[in-house]
Every structure is written in structure tokens, then in C-alpha cells.
């Protein structure tokens, strides 16, 4: 699981079947203090996270499908599945 | 999933039969500010993206599921074409999880 921060989103109408109703967020991996580390990537939103939220992202197909309860035929790998309140 | 830009088509007639009838595109990996981050890669396209389109693609075994016959060696697949992109300005966050001012 990756600790990240939502830094934006992407609007896209032409996409693969199964992604129609999905919101795509831009996630920047951060460290414990919140400074950006590494490159940003895109993830599908499963919990209505907004820009500026600190979130957890899963990057594995099987669990991503389980979170979104999607059929096996859907290509999904990175999903935002939790909002982090605090890291101490 | 990562940002990318289609920079070319790849035409190949002699290939593994599970790739029959699928379009191969040359993708330039980008970051959220559309700056180049890696060498170009080739991906399968099922949504008719053209050269010059900004797209996002998925990698690894999951990408092979965009084709019916999932017994195929594809590991990069174009997932969608980007219409609009919104990125909040990057701030070095001093206080952990400080509330971020987002310019509208």
C-alpha cells in the first residue's frame, strides 16, 4: 500500500469499457512528514477522496478489483481505498 | 496508471496470434506536468487513441485483460484519453497534512 496525497484529477470521456463511472485522481507519494517523494501516478477513486487529502493506494490488480467489486475482465490496478486522518 | 502521450503507431504483421487485430501505439511516459520521465514504450490500444493524444496507461499483467483472449503477452494498455487535467500547485508541506490552499 502506498501513502500518497491527492494533487489533482483527470477528466476523460473516451476510456475503456468499465471505467465509465470511475473518477481518476492524481496521487503524489509522500513520506511520513508529507514531503513529496518519487513520481506521481493516477489512481481510481473508491472513496470520494478530494484534492489535498492524504490517502492510501493499493497497486495490485486482485485487491483493486476486490475494492471496486469489479469482474475479472476489468483492467484495474491502482485504487484509492482509504483516507488517512493522522500519522504520528 | 501513469500519464503518457501517443507519439507513434507500431505496425506489425508477424506476431503472436493473440495480438491479431489489436493496435499497437508508441507511448511516451510523462508526469503530471507532461514532462518526459522515461523512454517510450509500446502499448495496446482499444479506444482508438491517435498520435498526439494525451492518455493514461496501465502496466503489468492487468493490462493484458483489455483483449478478450487474455493469454497474451501484453503488459501496457492505453486506458483512456485525457480531456482535461487539474493539478493543484505543488507546495512543500512544512506542517504534516496542513490544509492546502487550492487555486480555483
Tab-separated table of N, CA and C in Angstrom, chain B residues 7-72:
chain	number	residue	atom	x	y	z
B	7	UNK	N	3.006	8.929	-29.376
B	7	UNK	CA	3.936	9.613	-30.289
B	7	UNK	C	4.111	8.823	-31.578
B	8	UNK	N	3.419	7.685	-31.731
B	8	UNK	CA	3.583	6.964	-32.991
B	8	UNK	C	2.771	5.686	-33.022
B	9	UNK	N	2.655	5.143	-34.237
B	9	UNK	CA	1.980	3.849	-34.405
B	9	UNK	C	3.019	2.770	-34.624
B	10	UNK	N	2.699	1.560	-34.216
B	10	UNK	CA	3.606	0.431	-34.458
B	10	UNK	C	2.831	-0.587	-35.292
B	11	UNK	N	3.344	-0.844	-36.518
B	11	UNK	CA	2.637	-1.786	-37.400
B	11	UNK	C	3.435	-3.081	-37.397
B	12	UNK	N	2.744	-4.195	-37.096
B	12	UNK	CA	3.469	-5.472	-37.063
B	12	UNK	C	2.537	-6.559	-37.583
B	13	UNK	N	2.960	-7.257	-38.642
B	13	UNK	CA	2.071	-8.281	-39.195
B	13	UNK	C	2.442	-9.653	-38.635
B	14	UNK	N	3.736	-9.897	-38.465
B	14	UNK	CA	4.117	-11.216	-37.929
B	14	UNK	C	4.205	-11.071	-36.412
B	15	UNK	N	3.201	-11.634	-35.713
B	15	UNK	CA	3.215	-11.512	-34.253
B	15	UNK	C	2.420	-12.672	-33.672
B	16	UNK	N	2.431	-12.789	-32.374
B	16	UNK	CA	1.743	-13.888	-31.711
B	16	UNK	C	0.252	-13.762	-32.013
B	17	UNK	N	-0.459	-14.885	-32.171
B	17	UNK	CA	-1.820	-14.789	-32.733
B	17	UNK	C	-2.767	-14.094	-31.766
B	18	UNK	N	-2.446	-14.070	-30.434
B	18	UNK	CA	-3.410	-13.403	-29.538
B	18	UNK	C	-3.396	-11.893	-29.762
B	19	UNK	N	-2.382	-11.384	-30.496
B	19	UNK	CA	-2.355	-9.939	-30.769
B	19	UNK	C	-3.066	-9.611	-32.078
B	20	UNK	N	-3.622	-10.646	-32.758
B	20	UNK	CA	-4.279	-10.380	-34.036
B	20	UNK	C	-5.307	-9.263	-33.875
B	21	UNK	N	-5.298	-8.289	-34.814
B	21	UNK	CA	-6.350	-7.283	-34.829
B	21	UNK	C	-6.246	-6.249	-33.730
B	22	UNK	N	-5.122	-6.216	-32.985
B	22	UNK	CA	-5.056	-5.156	-31.955
B	22	UNK	C	-4.051	-4.111	-32.417
B	23	UNK	N	-4.306	-2.851	-32.022
B	23	UNK	CA	-3.481	-1.727	-32.478
B	23	UNK	C	-2.373	-1.499	-31.471
B	24	UNK	N	-1.151	-1.322	-31.995
B	24	UNK	CA	-0.008	-1.060	-31.113
B	24	UNK	C	0.388	0.399	-31.274
B	25	UNK	N	0.546	1.106	-30.143
B	25	UNK	CA	0.903	2.522	-30.199
B	25	UNK	C	2.194	2.745	-29.431
B	26	UNK	N	2.950	3.760	-29.886
B	26	UNK	CA	4.182	4.127	-29.195
B	26	UNK	C	3.813	5.209	-28.169
B	27	UNK	N	4.099	4.952	-26.892
B	27	UNK	CA	3.668	5.843	-25.807
B	27	UNK	C	4.900	6.449	-25.159
B	28	UNK	N	4.862	7.792	-24.959
B	28	UNK	CA	5.954	8.473	-24.243
B	28	UNK	C	5.484	8.692	-22.798
B	29	UNK	N	6.071	8.002	-21.801
B	29	UNK	CA	5.634	8.195	-20.411
B	29	UNK	C	5.886	9.626	-19.945
B	30	UNK	N	4.905	10.218	-19.252
B	30	UNK	CA	5.016	11.602	-18.780
B	30	UNK	C	4.645	11.654	-17.298
B	31	UNK	N	4.945	12.847	-16.678
B	31	UNK	CA	4.447	13.011	-15.297
B	31	UNK	C	3.262	13.965	-15.334
B	32	UNK	N	2.820	14.413	-14.147
B	32	UNK	CA	1.554	15.168	-14.135
B	32	UNK	C	1.700	16.535	-14.788
B	33	UNK	N	2.968	16.995	-15.023
B	33	UNK	CA	3.131	18.269	-15.737
B	33	UNK	C	3.519	18.018	-17.186
B	34	UNK	N	3.251	16.780	-17.645
B	34	UNK	CA	3.532	16.373	-19.036
B	34	UNK	C	5.003	16.535	-19.382
B	35	UNK	N	5.885	16.249	-18.389
B	35	UNK	CA	7.316	16.242	-18.727
B	35	UNK	C	7.757	14.781	-18.895
B	36	UNK	N	8.700	14.590	-19.806
B	36	UNK	CA	9.150	13.225	-20.082
B	36	UNK	C	9.796	12.606	-18.848
B	37	UNK	N	9.437	11.348	-18.549
B	37	UNK	CA	10.032	10.719	-17.370
B	37	UNK	C	10.738	9.423	-17.704
B	38	UNK	N	10.489	8.848	-18.894
B	38	UNK	CA	11.119	7.555	-19.198
B	38	UNK	C	11.181	7.396	-20.704
B	39	UNK	N	11.808	6.306	-21.134
B	39	UNK	CA	11.926	6.049	-22.571
B	39	UNK	C	10.562	5.604	-23.107
B	40	UNK	N	10.295	5.808	-24.397
B	40	UNK	CA	8.997	5.399	-24.948
B	40	UNK	C	8.782	3.900	-24.823
B	41	UNK	N	7.517	3.514	-24.678
B	41	UNK	CA	7.155	2.097	-24.596
B	41	UNK	C	6.031	1.850	-25.589
B	42	UNK	N	5.758	0.572	-25.863
B	42	UNK	CA	4.696	0.241	-26.813
B	42	UNK	C	3.535	-0.344	-26.040
B	43	UNK	N	2.317	0.131	-26.346
B	43	UNK	CA	1.152	-0.379	-25.621
B	43	UNK	C	0.042	-0.716	-26.588
B	44	UNK	N	-0.904	-1.533	-26.097
B	44	UNK	CA	-2.047	-1.915	-26.926
B	44	UNK	C	-3.146	-0.885	-26.718
B	45	UNK	N	-3.825	-0.545	-27.796
B	45	UNK	CA	-4.870	0.484	-27.712
B	45	UNK	C	-6.196	-0.132	-28.120
B	46	UNK	N	-7.224	0.020	-27.261
B	46	UNK	CA	-8.550	-0.484	-27.629
B	46	UNK	C	-9.551	0.669	-27.717
B	47	UNK	N	-9.067	1.920	-27.506
B	47	UNK	CA	-10.053	3.012	-27.514
B	47	UNK	C	-9.733	4.012	-28.619
B	48	UNK	N	-8.968	3.582	-29.606
B	48	UNK	CA	-8.704	4.375	-30.818
B	48	UNK	C	-8.050	5.708	-30.507
B	49	UNK	N	-7.032	5.707	-29.656
B	49	UNK	CA	-6.283	6.942	-29.400
B	49	UNK	C	-5.376	7.179	-30.600
B	50	UNK	N	-5.150	8.465	-30.920
B	50	UNK	CA	-4.324	8.771	-32.087
B	50	UNK	C	-3.017	9.418	-31.668
B	51	UNK	N	-2.147	9.654	-32.643
B	51	UNK	CA	-0.856	10.265	-32.340
B	51	UNK	C	-1.116	11.674	-31.819
B	52	UNK	N	-0.434	12.041	-30.711
B	52	UNK	CA	-0.584	13.388	-30.164
B	52	UNK	C	-1.586	13.444	-29.030
B	53	UNK	N	-2.344	12.365	-28.813
B	53	UNK	CA	-3.308	12.379	-27.709
B	53	UNK	C	-2.571	12.186	-26.390
B	54	UNK	N	-3.044	12.914	-25.347
B	54	UNK	CA	-2.540	12.644	-24.001
B	54	UNK	C	-3.434	11.551	-23.417
B	55	UNK	N	-2.806	10.492	-22.904
B	55	UNK	CA	-3.577	9.342	-22.425
B	55	UNK	C	-3.081	8.932	-21.053
B	56	UNK	N	-3.746	7.935	-20.472
B	56	UNK	CA	-3.154	7.280	-19.299
B	56	UNK	C	-3.167	5.788	-19.588
B	57	UNK	N	-2.120	5.112	-19.115
B	57	UNK	CA	-1.973	3.699	-19.453
B	57	UNK	C	-1.743	2.891	-18.185
B	58	UNK	N	-2.007	1.591	-18.294
B	58	UNK	CA	-1.814	0.696	-17.153
B	58	UNK	C	-0.746	-0.323	-17.540
B	59	UNK	N	0.052	-0.760	-16.547
B	59	UNK	CA	1.130	-1.698	-16.878
B	59	UNK	C	0.869	-3.006	-16.142
B	60	UNK	N	1.728	-3.987	-16.378
B	60	UNK	CA	1.732	-5.297	-15.710
B	60	UNK	C	0.643	-6.210	-16.224
B	61	UNK	N	0.490	-7.356	-15.551
B	61	UNK	CA	-0.387	-8.437	-16.040
B	61	UNK	C	-1.813	-7.918	-16.269
B	62	UNK	N	-2.241	-6.955	-15.480
B	62	UNK	CA	-3.621	-6.460	-15.609
B	62	UNK	C	-3.876	-5.926	-17.007
B	63	UNK	N	-2.818	-5.356	-17.634
B	63	UNK	CA	-3.043	-4.704	-18.934
B	63	UNK	C	-3.478	-5.713	-19.987
B	64	UNK	N	-3.168	-6.991	-19.772
B	64	UNK	CA	-3.498	-7.953	-20.828
B	64	UNK	C	-4.992	-8.251	-20.853
B	65	UNK	N	-5.725	-7.771	-19.867
B	65	UNK	CA	-7.155	-8.107	-19.831
B	65	UNK	C	-7.978	-7.227	-20.758
B	66	UNK	N	-7.349	-6.255	-21.422
B	66	UNK	CA	-8.157	-5.437	-22.339
B	66	UNK	C	-8.474	-6.206	-23.612
B	67	UNK	N	-7.766	-7.326	-23.821
B	67	UNK	CA	-8.056	-8.138	-25.014
B	67	UNK	C	-8.845	-9.360	-24.566
B	68	UNK	N	-9.777	-9.820	-25.399
B	68	UNK	CA	-10.633	-10.944	-24.986
B	68	UNK	C	-9.761	-12.140	-24.602
B	69	UNK	N	-8.852	-12.517	-25.532
B	69	UNK	CA	-8.026	-13.697	-25.282
B	69	UNK	C	-6.937	-13.286	-24.291
B	70	UNK	N	-7.146	-13.545	-22.989
B	70	UNK	CA	-6.216	-12.961	-22.001
B	70	UNK	C	-4.885	-13.705	-21.965
B	71	UNK	N	-4.767	-14.765	-22.760
B	71	UNK	CA	-3.464	-15.445	-22.807
B	71	UNK	C	-2.571	-14.684	-23.787
B	72	UNK	N	-2.184	-13.439	-23.455
B	72	UNK	CA	-1.345	-12.683	-24.397
B	72	UNK	C	-0.251	-11.964	-23.624
